[in-house]
JSON list of C-alpha atoms and ligand atoms in Angstrom, two decimals:
[
{"chain": "A", "resi": 1, "resn": "MET", "atom": "CA", "xyz": [159.46, 63.82, 108.77]},
{"chain": "A", "resi": 2, "resn": "THR", "atom": "CA", "xyz": [158.18, 60.96, 107.94]},
{"chain": "A", "resi": 3, "resn": "GLN", "atom": "CA", "xyz": [155.08, 60.77, 104.56]},
{"chain": "A", "resi": 4, "resn": "SER", "atom": "CA", "xyz": [152.37, 60.20, 107.41]},
{"chain": "A", "resi": 5, "resn": "LYS", "atom": "CA", "xyz": [153.09, 63.27, 108.90]},
{"chain": "A", "resi": 6, "resn": "ARG", "atom": "CA", "xyz": [152.87, 65.11, 105.68]},
{"chain": "A", "resi": 7, "resn": "LEU", "atom": "CA", "xyz": [151.27, 67.75, 104.89]},
{"chain": "A", "resi": 8, "resn": "GLY", "atom": "CA", "xyz": [149.02, 68.03, 102.32]},
{"chain": "A", "resi": 9, "resn": "SER", "atom": "CA", "xyz": [150.52, 71.68, 100.43]},
{"chain": "A", "resi": 10, "resn": "TYR", "atom": "CA", "xyz": [147.07, 73.82, 100.99]},
{"chain": "A", "resi": 11, "resn": "THR", "atom": "CA", "xyz": [147.22, 73.34, 104.56]},
{"chain": "A", "resi": 12, "resn": "ALA", "atom": "CA", "xyz": [150.55, 73.30, 105.33]},
{"chain": "A", "resi": 13, "resn": "ARG", "atom": "CA", "xyz": [150.46, 77.00, 103.16]},
{"chain": "A", "resi": 14, "resn": "GLN", "atom": "CA", "xyz": [147.52, 78.18, 105.03]},
{"chain": "A", "resi": 15, "resn": "ASN", "atom": "CA", "xyz": [149.57, 77.44, 108.45]},
{"chain": "A", "resi": 16, "resn": "LEU", "atom": "CA", "xyz": [152.28, 79.57, 107.49]},
{"chain": "A", "resi": 17, "resn": "MET", "atom": "CA", "xyz": [150.94, 81.67, 105.93]},
{"chain": "A", "resi": 18, "resn": "THR", "atom": "CA", "xyz": [147.85, 83.04, 109.28]},
{"chain": "A", "resi": 19, "resn": "HIS", "atom": "CA", "xyz": [150.73, 82.45, 111.72]},
{"chain": "A", "resi": 20, "resn": "PRO", "atom": "CA", "xyz": [150.37, 85.83, 113.59]},
{"chain": "A", "resi": 21, "resn": "ARG", "atom": "CA", "xyz": [154.31, 86.21, 113.12]},
{"chain": "A", "resi": 22, "resn": "TYR", "atom": "CA", "xyz": [154.73, 85.33, 108.87]},
{"chain": "A", "resi": 23, "resn": "ARG", "atom": "CA", "xyz": [154.48, 88.78, 109.14]},
{"chain": "A", "resi": 24, "resn": "TYR", "atom": "CA", "xyz": [157.97, 89.35, 110.50]},
{"chain": "A", "resi": 25, "resn": "ARG", "atom": "CA", "xyz": [158.83, 86.05, 109.38]},
{"chain": "A", "resi": 26, "resn": "GLY", "atom": "CA", "xyz": [162.90, 86.63, 107.98]},
{"chain": "A", "resi": 27, "resn": "CYS", "atom": "CA", "xyz": [163.34, 86.13, 104.30]},
{"chain": "A", "resi": 28, "resn": "ALA", "atom": "CA", "xyz": [160.29, 89.23, 104.27]},
{"chain": "A", "resi": 29, "resn": "PRO", "atom": "CA", "xyz": [162.02, 92.61, 102.37]},
{"chain": "A", "resi": 30, "resn": "ASP", "atom": "CA", "xyz": [162.81, 95.33, 104.75]},
{"chain": "A", "resi": 31, "resn": "VAL", "atom": "CA", "xyz": [160.92, 97.35, 105.24]},
{"chain": "A", "resi": 32, "resn": "ASP", "atom": "CA", "xyz": [163.14, 100.21, 104.58]},
{"chain": "A", "resi": 33, "resn": "ASP", "atom": "CA", "xyz": [165.33, 98.52, 101.67]},
{"chain": "A", "resi": 34, "resn": "PRO", "atom": "CA", "xyz": [162.81, 95.24, 99.85]},
{"chain": "A", "resi": 35, "resn": "ALA", "atom": "CA", "xyz": [165.80, 94.07, 98.14]},
{"chain": "A", "resi": 36, "resn": "VAL", "atom": "CA", "xyz": [167.73, 93.17, 101.29]},
{"chain": "A", "resi": 37, "resn": "ALA", "atom": "CA", "xyz": [166.11, 90.84, 104.44]},
{"chain": "A", "resi": 38, "resn": "ALA", "atom": "CA", "xyz": [164.27, 91.94, 107.07]},
{"chain": "A", "resi": 39, "resn": "GLY", "atom": "CA", "xyz": [166.43, 89.72, 109.22]},
{"chain": "A", "resi": 40, "resn": "ASP", "atom": "CA", "xyz": [169.77, 90.59, 107.69]},
{"chain": "A", "resi": 41, "resn": "ASN", "atom": "CA", "xyz": [170.34, 93.38, 105.46]},
{"chain": "A", "resi": 42, "resn": "SER", "atom": "CA", "xyz": [173.13, 91.80, 105.08]},
{"chain": "A", "resi": 43, "resn": "VAL", "atom": "CA", "xyz": [171.15, 88.86, 102.94]},
{"chain": "A", "resi": 44, "resn": "PRO", "atom": "CA", "xyz": [169.32, 89.76, 99.74]},
{"chain": "A", "resi": 45, "resn": "VAL", "atom": "CA", "xyz": [166.15, 88.68, 99.10]},
{"chain": "A", "resi": 46, "resn": "THR", "atom": "CA", "xyz": [166.64, 86.33, 95.75]},
{"chain": "A", "resi": 47, "resn": "ALA", "atom": "CA", "xyz": [169.17, 84.31, 98.56]},
{"chain": "A", "resi": 48, "resn": "TRP", "atom": "CA", "xyz": [166.74, 82.19, 99.29]},
{"chain": "A", "resi": 49, "resn": "GLU", "atom": "CA", "xyz": [165.93, 81.08, 95.36]},
{"chain": "A", "resi": 50, "resn": "ALA", "atom": "CA", "xyz": [168.53, 80.36, 92.49]},
{"chain": "A", "resi": 51, "resn": "PRO", "atom": "CA", "xyz": [169.30, 82.94, 90.41]},
{"chain": "A", "resi": 52, "resn": "ASP", "atom": "CA", "xyz": [168.43, 81.75, 86.55]},
{"chain": "A", "resi": 53, "resn": "VAL", "atom": "CA", "xyz": [172.03, 82.64, 85.28]},
{"chain": "A", "resi": 54, "resn": "ASP", "atom": "CA", "xyz": [173.09, 81.42, 81.82]},
{"chain": "A", "resi": 55, "resn": "GLY", "atom": "CA", "xyz": [174.87, 78.47, 82.44]},
{"chain": "A", "resi": 56, "resn": "GLY", "atom": "CA", "xyz": [174.05, 77.96, 86.19]},
{"chain": "A", "resi": 57, "resn": "GLU", "atom": "CA", "xyz": [175.09, 79.49, 89.29]},
{"chain": "A", "resi": 58, "resn": "ALA", "atom": "CA", "xyz": [179.03, 78.91, 90.37]},
{"chain": "A", "resi": 59, "resn": "GLN", "atom": "CA", "xyz": [179.19, 76.49, 93.06]},
{"chain": "A", "resi": 60, "resn": "ALA", "atom": "CA", "xyz": [181.40, 78.84, 95.22]},
{"chain": "A", "resi": 61, "resn": "ASP", "atom": "CA", "xyz": [178.01, 80.74, 95.34]},
{"chain": "A", "resi": 62, "resn": "ARG", "atom": "CA", "xyz": [175.14, 79.00, 95.53]},
{"chain": "A", "resi": 63, "resn": "VAL", "atom": "CA", "xyz": [176.97, 77.30, 98.46]},
{"chain": "A", "resi": 64, "resn": "ARG", "atom": "CA", "xyz": [178.04, 80.98, 100.65]},
{"chain": "A", "resi": 65, "resn": "ARG", "atom": "CA", "xyz": [173.95, 81.73, 98.53]},
{"chain": "A", "resi": 66, "resn": "GLN", "atom": "CA", "xyz": [172.09, 79.54, 100.90]},
{"chain": "A", "resi": 67, "resn": "GLU", "atom": "CA", "xyz": [174.24, 79.28, 103.85]},
{"chain": "A", "resi": 68, "resn": "ALA", "atom": "CA", "xyz": [173.49, 83.03, 104.20]},
{"chain": "A", "resi": 69, "resn": "ALA", "atom": "CA", "xyz": [169.35, 82.12, 104.02]},
{"chain": "A", "resi": 70, "resn": "ILE", "atom": "CA", "xyz": [169.06, 79.83, 105.73]},
{"chain": "A", "resi": 71, "resn": "GLU", "atom": "CA", "xyz": [171.31, 81.65, 109.14]},
{"chain": "A", "resi": 72, "resn": "VAL", "atom": "CA", "xyz": [168.58, 83.63, 108.41]},
{"chain": "A", "resi": 73, "resn": "CYS", "atom": "CA", "xyz": [165.26, 80.50, 108.55]},
{"chain": "A", "resi": 74, "resn": "VAL", "atom": "CA", "xyz": [167.35, 79.61, 111.54]},
{"chain": "A", "resi": 75, "resn": "GLU", "atom": "CA", "xyz": [166.68, 82.65, 113.06]},
{"chain": "A", "resi": 76, "resn": "CYS", "atom": "CA", "xyz": [162.62, 82.95, 111.71]},
{"chain": "A", "resi": 77, "resn": "PRO", "atom": "CA", "xyz": [159.87, 82.80, 113.75]},
{"chain": "A", "resi": 78, "resn": "VAL", "atom": "CA", "xyz": [157.63, 80.19, 111.68]},
{"chain": "A", "resi": 79, "resn": "MET", "atom": "CA", "xyz": [160.43, 77.62, 110.93]},
{"chain": "A", "resi": 80, "resn": "VAL", "atom": "CA", "xyz": [158.69, 75.01, 111.70]},
{"chain": "A", "resi": 81, "resn": "GLN", "atom": "CA", "xyz": [155.25, 76.09, 110.12]},
{"chain": "A", "resi": 82, "resn": "CYS", "atom": "CA", "xyz": [157.39, 77.09, 106.77]},
{"chain": "A", "resi": 83, "resn": "MET", "atom": "CA", "xyz": [159.65, 73.67, 107.00]},
{"chain": "A", "resi": 84, "resn": "ALA", "atom": "CA", "xyz": [156.47, 71.57, 107.45]},
{"chain": "A", "resi": 85, "resn": "TYR", "atom": "CA", "xyz": [155.14, 73.26, 104.06]},
{"chain": "A", "resi": 86, "resn": "GLY", "atom": "CA", "xyz": [158.70, 72.75, 102.33]},
{"chain": "A", "resi": 87, "resn": "ALA", "atom": "CA", "xyz": [157.36, 69.12, 102.81]},
{"chain": "A", "resi": 88, "resn": "SER", "atom": "CA", "xyz": [154.00, 69.43, 102.31]},
{"chain": "A", "resi": 89, "resn": "LEU", "atom": "CA", "xyz": [152.42, 67.25, 99.30]},
{"chain": "A", "resi": 90, "resn": "ASN", "atom": "CA", "xyz": [150.73, 68.35, 96.38]},
{"chain": "A", "resi": 91, "resn": "ALA", "atom": "CA", "xyz": [147.46, 66.62, 95.25]},
{"chain": "A", "resi": 92, "resn": "ALA", "atom": "CA", "xyz": [150.41, 63.83, 93.10]},
{"chain": "A", "resi": 93, "resn": "GLY", "atom": "CA", "xyz": [151.85, 62.90, 96.01]},
{"chain": "A", "resi": 94, "resn": "ARG", "atom": "CA", "xyz": [154.71, 64.43, 95.32]},
{"chain": "A", "resi": 95, "resn": "LEU", "atom": "CA", "xyz": [157.04, 67.71, 96.76]},
{"chain": "A", "resi": 96, "resn": "ALA", "atom": "CA", "xyz": [154.59, 70.97, 96.69]},
{"chain": "A", "resi": 97, "resn": "VAL", "atom": "CA", "xyz": [158.00, 73.06, 96.41]},
{"chain": "A", "resi": 98, "resn": "PRO", "atom": "CA", "xyz": [160.13, 71.36, 94.80]},
{"chain": "A", "resi": 99, "resn": "HIS", "atom": "CA", "xyz": [162.26, 74.69, 94.45]},
{"chain": "A", "resi": 100, "resn": "GLY", "atom": "CA", "xyz": [164.41, 76.96, 97.06]},
{"chain": "A", "resi": 101, "resn": "ILE", "atom": "CA", "xyz": [165.29, 76.82, 100.84]},
{"chain": "A", "resi": 102, "resn": "LEU", "atom": "CA", "xyz": [161.92, 77.21, 102.48]},
{"chain": "A", "resi": 103, "resn": "GLY", "atom": "CA", "xyz": [162.26, 75.96, 107.13]},
{"chain": "A", "resi": 104, "resn": "GLY", "atom": "CA", "xyz": [166.36, 75.97, 106.59]},
{"chain": "A", "resi": 105, "resn": "LEU", "atom": "CA", "xyz": [166.17, 73.32, 104.80]},
{"chain": "A", "resi": 106, "resn": "THR", "atom": "CA", "xyz": [167.41, 73.44, 100.72]},
{"chain": "A", "resi": 107, "resn": "ALA", "atom": "CA", "xyz": [165.41, 71.90, 97.69]},
{"chain": "A", "resi": 108, "resn": "LEU", "atom": "CA", "xyz": [168.10, 69.22, 96.58]},
{"chain": "A", "resi": 109, "resn": "GLU", "atom": "CA", "xyz": [166.93, 68.31, 101.64]},
{"chain": "A", "resi": 110, "resn": "ARG", "atom": "CA", "xyz": [163.96, 68.18, 100.86]},
{"chain": "A", "resi": 111, "resn": "HIS", "atom": "CA", "xyz": [163.89, 65.80, 98.02]},
{"chain": "A", "resi": 112, "resn": "LYS", "atom": "CA", "xyz": [167.00, 63.20, 99.40]},
{"chain": "A", "resi": 113, "resn": "ALA", "atom": "CA", "xyz": [164.20, 63.41, 102.54]},
{"chain": "A", "resi": 114, "resn": "PHE", "atom": "CA", "xyz": [161.08, 63.40, 100.71]},
{"chain": "A", "resi": 115, "resn": "VAL", "atom": "CA", "xyz": [162.66, 60.22, 98.35]},
{"chain": "A", "resi": 116, "resn": "ARG", "atom": "CA", "xyz": [164.96, 58.60, 101.92]},
{"chain": "A", "resi": 117, "resn": "GLU", "atom": "CA", "xyz": [161.02, 58.30, 103.67]},
{"chain": "A", "resi": 118, "resn": "ARG", "atom": "CA", "xyz": [159.33, 56.33, 100.59]},
{"chain": "A", "resi": 119, "resn": "GLN", "atom": "CA", "xyz": [161.96, 53.79, 99.97]},
{"chain": "A", "resi": 120, "resn": "GLU", "atom": "CA", "xyz": [161.78, 53.14, 103.93]},
{"chain": "A", "resi": 121, "resn": "LYS", "atom": "CA", "xyz": [159.67, 50.01, 104.13]},
{"chain": "A", "resi": 122, "resn": "PRO", "atom": "CA", "xyz": [156.60, 50.37, 106.93]},
{"chain": "A", "resi": 123, "resn": "ALA", "atom": "CA", "xyz": [157.64, 48.56, 109.66]},
{"chain": "A", "resi": 124, "resn": "VAL", "atom": "CA", "xyz": [156.16, 44.92, 110.87]},
{"chain": "A", "resi": 125, "resn": "VAL", "atom": "CA", "xyz": [153.96, 45.37, 112.90]},
{"chain": "A", "resi": 126, "resn": "GLU", "atom": "CA", "xyz": [153.63, 42.56, 115.94]},
{"chain": "A", "resi": 127, "resn": "PRO", "atom": "CA", "xyz": [150.82, 40.99, 117.55]},
{"chain": "A", "resi": 128, "resn": "ALA", "atom": "CA", "xyz": [150.88, 42.11, 121.27]},
{"chain": "A", "resi": 129, "resn": "PRO", "atom": "CA", "xyz": [150.54, 38.36, 123.85]},
{"chain": "A", "resi": 130, "resn": "ASP", "atom": "CA", "xyz": [147.03, 37.64, 125.14]},
{"chain": "A", "resi": 131, "resn": "VAL", "atom": "CA", "xyz": [148.05, 39.03, 128.65]},
{"chain": "A", "resi": 132, "resn": "GLN", "atom": "CA", "xyz": [148.80, 42.89, 127.40]},
{"chain": "A", "resi": 133, "resn": "LEU", "atom": "CA", "xyz": [145.05, 42.22, 124.87]},
{"chain": "A", "resi": 134, "resn": "LYS", "atom": "CA", "xyz": [143.28, 40.62, 128.00]},
{"chain": "A", "resi": 135, "resn": "THR", "atom": "CA", "xyz": [142.92, 43.43, 130.33]},
{"chain": "A", "resi": 136, "resn": "GLU", "atom": "CA", "xyz": [139.60, 44.20, 132.38]},
{"chain": "A", "resi": 137, "resn": "GLN", "atom": "CA", "xyz": [139.35, 47.63, 130.69]},
{"chain": "A", "resi": 138, "resn": "LYS", "atom": "CA", "xyz": [140.03, 45.97, 127.27]},
{"chain": "A", "resi": 139, "resn": "LEU", "atom": "CA", "xyz": [137.40, 43.49, 127.41]},
{"chain": "A", "resi": 140, "resn": "ALA", "atom": "CA", "xyz": [135.50, 45.84, 128.22]},
{"chain": "A", "resi": 141, "resn": "VAL", "atom": "CA", "xyz": [135.51, 48.27, 125.14]},
{"chain": "A", "resi": 142, "resn": "LEU", "atom": "CA", "xyz": [135.73, 45.62, 122.46]},
{"chain": "A", "resi": 143, "resn": "ARG", "atom": "CA", "xyz": [132.21, 44.26, 123.97]},
{"chain": "A", "resi": 144, "resn": "ALA", "atom": "CA", "xyz": [131.27, 47.65, 123.23]},
{"chain": "A", "resi": 145, "resn": "LEU", "atom": "CA", "xyz": [132.73, 48.17, 120.19]},
{"chain": "A", "resi": 146, "resn": "ALA", "atom": "CA", "xyz": [131.07, 44.87, 119.51]},
{"chain": "A", "resi": 147, "resn": "VAL", "atom": "CA", "xyz": [127.32, 46.82, 119.84]},
{"chain": "A", "resi": 148, "resn": "HIS", "atom": "CA", "xyz": [127.97, 50.91, 120.00]},
{"chain": "A", "resi": 149, "resn": "GLU", "atom": "CA", "xyz": [129.44, 52.16, 117.07]},
{"chain": "A", "resi": 150, "resn": "ALA", "atom": "CA", "xyz": [129.68, 55.35, 118.56]},
{"chain": "A", "resi": 151, "resn": "PRO", "atom": "CA", "xyz": [132.50, 56.43, 120.82]},
{"chain": "A", "resi": 152, "resn": "GLU", "atom": "CA", "xyz": [130.10, 57.91, 123.35]},
{"chain": "A", "resi": 153, "resn": "ALA", "atom": "CA", "xyz": [128.24, 54.61, 123.40]},
{"chain": "A", "resi": 154, "resn": "VAL", "atom": "CA", "xyz": [131.45, 52.96, 123.96]},
{"chain": "A", "resi": 155, "resn": "ALA", "atom": "CA", "xyz": [132.63, 54.25, 127.21]},
{"chain": "A", "resi": 156, "resn": "ALA", "atom": "CA", "xyz": [128.80, 54.72, 128.44]},
{"chain": "A", "resi": 157, "resn": "ALA", "atom": "CA", "xyz": [128.50, 51.17, 127.87]},
{"chain": "A", "resi": 158, "resn": "ALA", "atom": "CA", "xyz": [132.55, 50.40, 128.69]},
{"chain": "A", "resi": 159, "resn": "GLY", "atom": "CA", "xyz": [132.70, 51.81, 131.46]},
{"chain": "A", "resi": 160, "resn": "VAL", "atom": "CA", "xyz": [135.30, 54.14, 130.26]},
{"chain": "A", "resi": 161, "resn": "ASP", "atom": "CA", "xyz": [135.28, 58.17, 130.20]},
{"chain": "A", "resi": 162, "resn": "VAL", "atom": "CA", "xyz": [135.47, 58.54, 125.72]},
{"chain": "A", "resi": 163, "resn": "ARG", "atom": "CA", "xyz": [139.06, 59.80, 125.81]},
{"chain": "A", "resi": 164, "resn": "THR", "atom": "CA", "xyz": [139.66, 56.18, 127.62]},
{"chain": "A", "resi": 165, "resn": "ALA", "atom": "CA", "xyz": [137.39, 54.60, 125.29]},
{"chain": "A", "resi": 166, "resn": "GLN", "atom": "CA", "xyz": [139.50, 55.80, 122.38]},
{"chain": "A", "resi": 167, "resn": "TRP", "atom": "CA", "xyz": [143.60, 55.34, 123.98]},
{"chain": "A", "resi": 168, "resn": "GLN", "atom": "CA", "xyz": [142.07, 51.62, 123.83]},
{"chain": "A", "resi": 169, "resn": "ARG", "atom": "CA", "xyz": [140.62, 50.71, 120.93]},
{"chain": "A", "resi": 170, "resn": "SER", "atom": "CA", "xyz": [143.56, 52.66, 119.18]},
{"chain": "A", "resi": 171, "resn": "ARG", "atom": "CA", "xyz": [146.33, 50.51, 121.99]},
{"chain": "A", "resi": 172, "resn": "LEU", "atom": "CA", "xyz": [144.00, 47.63, 120.39]},
{"chain": "A", "resi": 173, "resn": "THR", "atom": "CA", "xyz": [144.10, 47.97, 117.30]},
{"chain": "A", "resi": 174, "resn": "THR", "atom": "CA", "xyz": [148.40, 48.58, 117.25]},
{"chain": "A", "resi": 175, "resn": "GLN", "atom": "CA", "xyz": [148.12, 45.37, 120.23]},
{"chain": "A", "resi": 176, "resn": "LEU", "atom": "CA", "xyz": [146.54, 43.15, 116.81]},
{"chain": "A", "resi": 177, "resn": "GLY", "atom": "CA", "xyz": [149.12, 44.51, 115.03]},
{"chain": "A", "resi": 178, "resn": "LEU", "atom": "CA", "xyz": [146.54, 45.60, 112.70]},
{"chain": "A", "resi": 179, "resn": "PRO", "atom": "CA", "xyz": [146.96, 49.42, 110.62]},
{"chain": "A", "resi": 180, "resn": "LYS", "atom": "CA", "xyz": [146.46, 52.26, 112.41]},
{"chain": "A", "resi": 181, "resn": "THR", "atom": "CA", "xyz": [143.94, 53.26, 110.45]},
{"chain": "A", "resi": 182, "resn": "ALA", "atom": "CA", "xyz": [141.67, 49.93, 111.27]},
{"chain": "A", "resi": 183, "resn": "THR", "atom": "CA", "xyz": [137.43, 49.47, 111.20]},
{"chain": "A", "resi": 184, "resn": "ARG", "atom": "CA", "xyz": [135.47, 48.73, 113.88]},
{"chain": "A", "resi": 185, "resn": "VAL", "atom": "CA", "xyz": [134.69, 46.80, 111.53]},
{"chain": "A", "resi": 186, "resn": "GLN", "atom": "CA", "xyz": [138.55, 44.97, 111.37]},
{"chain": "A", "resi": 187, "resn": "VAL", "atom": "CA", "xyz": [139.45, 45.57, 115.73]},
{"chain": "A", "resi": 188, "resn": "LEU", "atom": "CA", "xyz": [136.21, 43.29, 115.80]},
{"chain": "A", "resi": 189, "resn": "GLU", "atom": "CA", "xyz": [137.44, 40.62, 112.90]},
{"chain": "A", "resi": 190, "resn": "ALA", "atom": "CA", "xyz": [140.28, 40.49, 114.60]},
{"chain": "A", "resi": 191, "resn": "ALA", "atom": "CA", "xyz": [139.48, 39.81, 117.79]},
{"chain": "A", "resi": 192, "resn": "VAL", "atom": "CA", "xyz": [137.38, 37.18, 117.35]},
{"chain": "A", "resi": 193, "resn": "ALA", "atom": "CA", "xyz": [140.51, 35.51, 115.62]},
{"chain": "A", "resi": 194, "resn": "ARG", "atom": "CA", "xyz": [142.71, 36.00, 118.63]},
{"chain": "A", "resi": 195, "resn": "GLY", "atom": "CA", "xyz": [140.38, 35.18, 120.63]},
{"chain": "A", "resi": 196, "resn": "LEU", "atom": "CA", "xyz": [138.97, 37.96, 123.06]},
{"chain": "A", "resi": 197, "resn": "LEU", "atom": "CA", "xyz": [134.65, 37.84, 121.72]},
{"chain": "A", "resi": 198, "resn": "GLU", "atom": "CA", "xyz": [133.24, 35.20, 121.07]},
{"chain": "A", "resi": 199, "resn": "VAL", "atom": "CA", "xyz": [131.64, 34.85, 117.94]},
{"chain": "A", "resi": 200, "resn": "GLY", "atom": "CA", "xyz": [128.22, 35.17, 119.56]},
{"chain": "A", "resi": 201, "resn": "GLU", "atom": "CA", "xyz": [128.74, 38.32, 121.35]},
{"chain": "A", "resi": 202, "resn": "VAL", "atom": "CA", "xyz": [129.54, 40.86, 118.05]},
{"chain": "A", "resi": 203, "resn": "ALA", "atom": "CA", "xyz": [126.01, 38.20, 116.96]},
{"chain": "A", "resi": 204, "resn": "GLY", "atom": "CA", "xyz": [125.10, 41.53, 115.46]},
{"chain": "A", "resi": 205, "resn": "GLN", "atom": "CA", "xyz": [127.62, 42.08, 113.32]},
{"chain": "A", "resi": 206, "resn": "LEU", "atom": "CA", "xyz": [128.07, 39.16, 111.42]},
{"chain": "A", "resi": 207, "resn": "SER", "atom": "CA", "xyz": [126.69, 40.13, 108.07]},
{"chain": "A", "resi": 208, "resn": "LEU", "atom": "CA", "xyz": [129.85, 42.13, 108.15]},
{"chain": "A", "resi": 209, "resn": "PHE", "atom": "CA", "xyz": [132.73, 39.33, 108.93]},
{"chain": "A", "resi": 210, "resn": "PRO", "atom": "CA", "xyz": [133.10, 37.55, 106.19]},
{"chain": "A", "resi": 211, "resn": "SER", "atom": "CA", "xyz": [135.77, 35.32, 107.70]},
{"chain": "A", "resi": 212, "resn": "VAL", "atom": "CA", "xyz": [134.09, 34.89, 111.13]},
{"chain": "A", "resi": 213, "resn": "LEU", "atom": "CA", "xyz": [130.74, 33.50, 108.66]},
{"chain": "A", "resi": 214, "resn": "VAL", "atom": "CA", "xyz": [133.31, 30.99, 107.28]},
{"chain": "A", "resi": 215, "resn": "LEU", "atom": "CA", "xyz": [135.65, 30.59, 110.23]},
{"chain": "A", "resi": 216, "resn": "GLU", "atom": "CA", "xyz": [131.24, 29.06, 111.97]},
{"chain": "A", "resi": 217, "resn": "ALA", "atom": "CA", "xyz": [130.57, 27.47, 109.48]},
{"chain": "A", "resi": 218, "resn": "ALA", "atom": "CA", "xyz": [133.98, 24.96, 109.16]},
{"chain": "A", "resi": 219, "resn": "ALA", "atom": "CA", "xyz": [133.17, 24.37, 113.17]},
{"chain": "B", "resi": 1, "resn": "SF4", "atom": "S1", "xyz": [161.86, 79.70, 107.74]},
{"chain": "B", "resi": 1, "resn": "SF4", "atom": "FE1", "xyz": [162.94, 81.19, 105.93]},
{"chain": "B", "resi": 1, "resn": "SF4", "atom": "S2", "xyz": [162.34, 80.73, 104.00]},
{"chain": "B", "resi": 1, "resn": "SF4", "atom": "FE2", "xyz": [160.19, 79.84, 105.84]},
{"chain": "B", "resi": 1, "resn": "SF4", "atom": "S3", "xyz": [159.52, 82.69, 106.50]},
{"chain": "B", "resi": 1, "resn": "SF4", "atom": "FE3", "xyz": [161.77, 82.04, 107.05]},
{"chain": "B", "resi": 1, "resn": "SF4", "atom": "S4", "xyz": [162.85, 83.10, 106.40]},
{"chain": "B", "resi": 1, "resn": "SF4", "atom": "FE4", "xyz": [161.36, 82.86, 104.84]}
]
């Protein structure tokens, strides 16, 4: 799970707790014996959290406890949502639930994955060659983007449906070597720089394009 895919803790918790099968989660207390897990009566409900014992828990006990809990998680109907909750981040961008087993993962496993992910370098995005960028549809979407902001208006001006227009805008963003979060203006600016649009085609947007203005002034 990459960091960009991690949910905020509130959303992740809501997704988990409002899941129609949450009540059937494996670690819920058994209705006949609340001391054991509903998913496996041989596993105590305390198996998902490290016990608070003097001197800490013996390693062999910890391994046994965790393995039993994880086996129940694997059969749990909300394992996917629980795993997402375990990976979710708080407002400070840290793991929201740093303790216990969630979604079949120990706290240590979740922490290691989080650290590994933070150390990963972002992939270098290479701009695509002209032949991929200068398709009729992409150029039509770019020209429409130069004039319109609303997705419906862009699609209509480009002569495609909204979904196609959005898809082509997303492809253009990537193929121009921009981050996925690039704004419309950044896409247009990159398109001008690549020669996909003329400066005159984005004339109405010039005040938004400092580098285009510089280029034009230098011409
Ligand atoms: S995945 Fe494991 S920790 Fe999460 S709800 Fe199910 S049994 Fe409980």
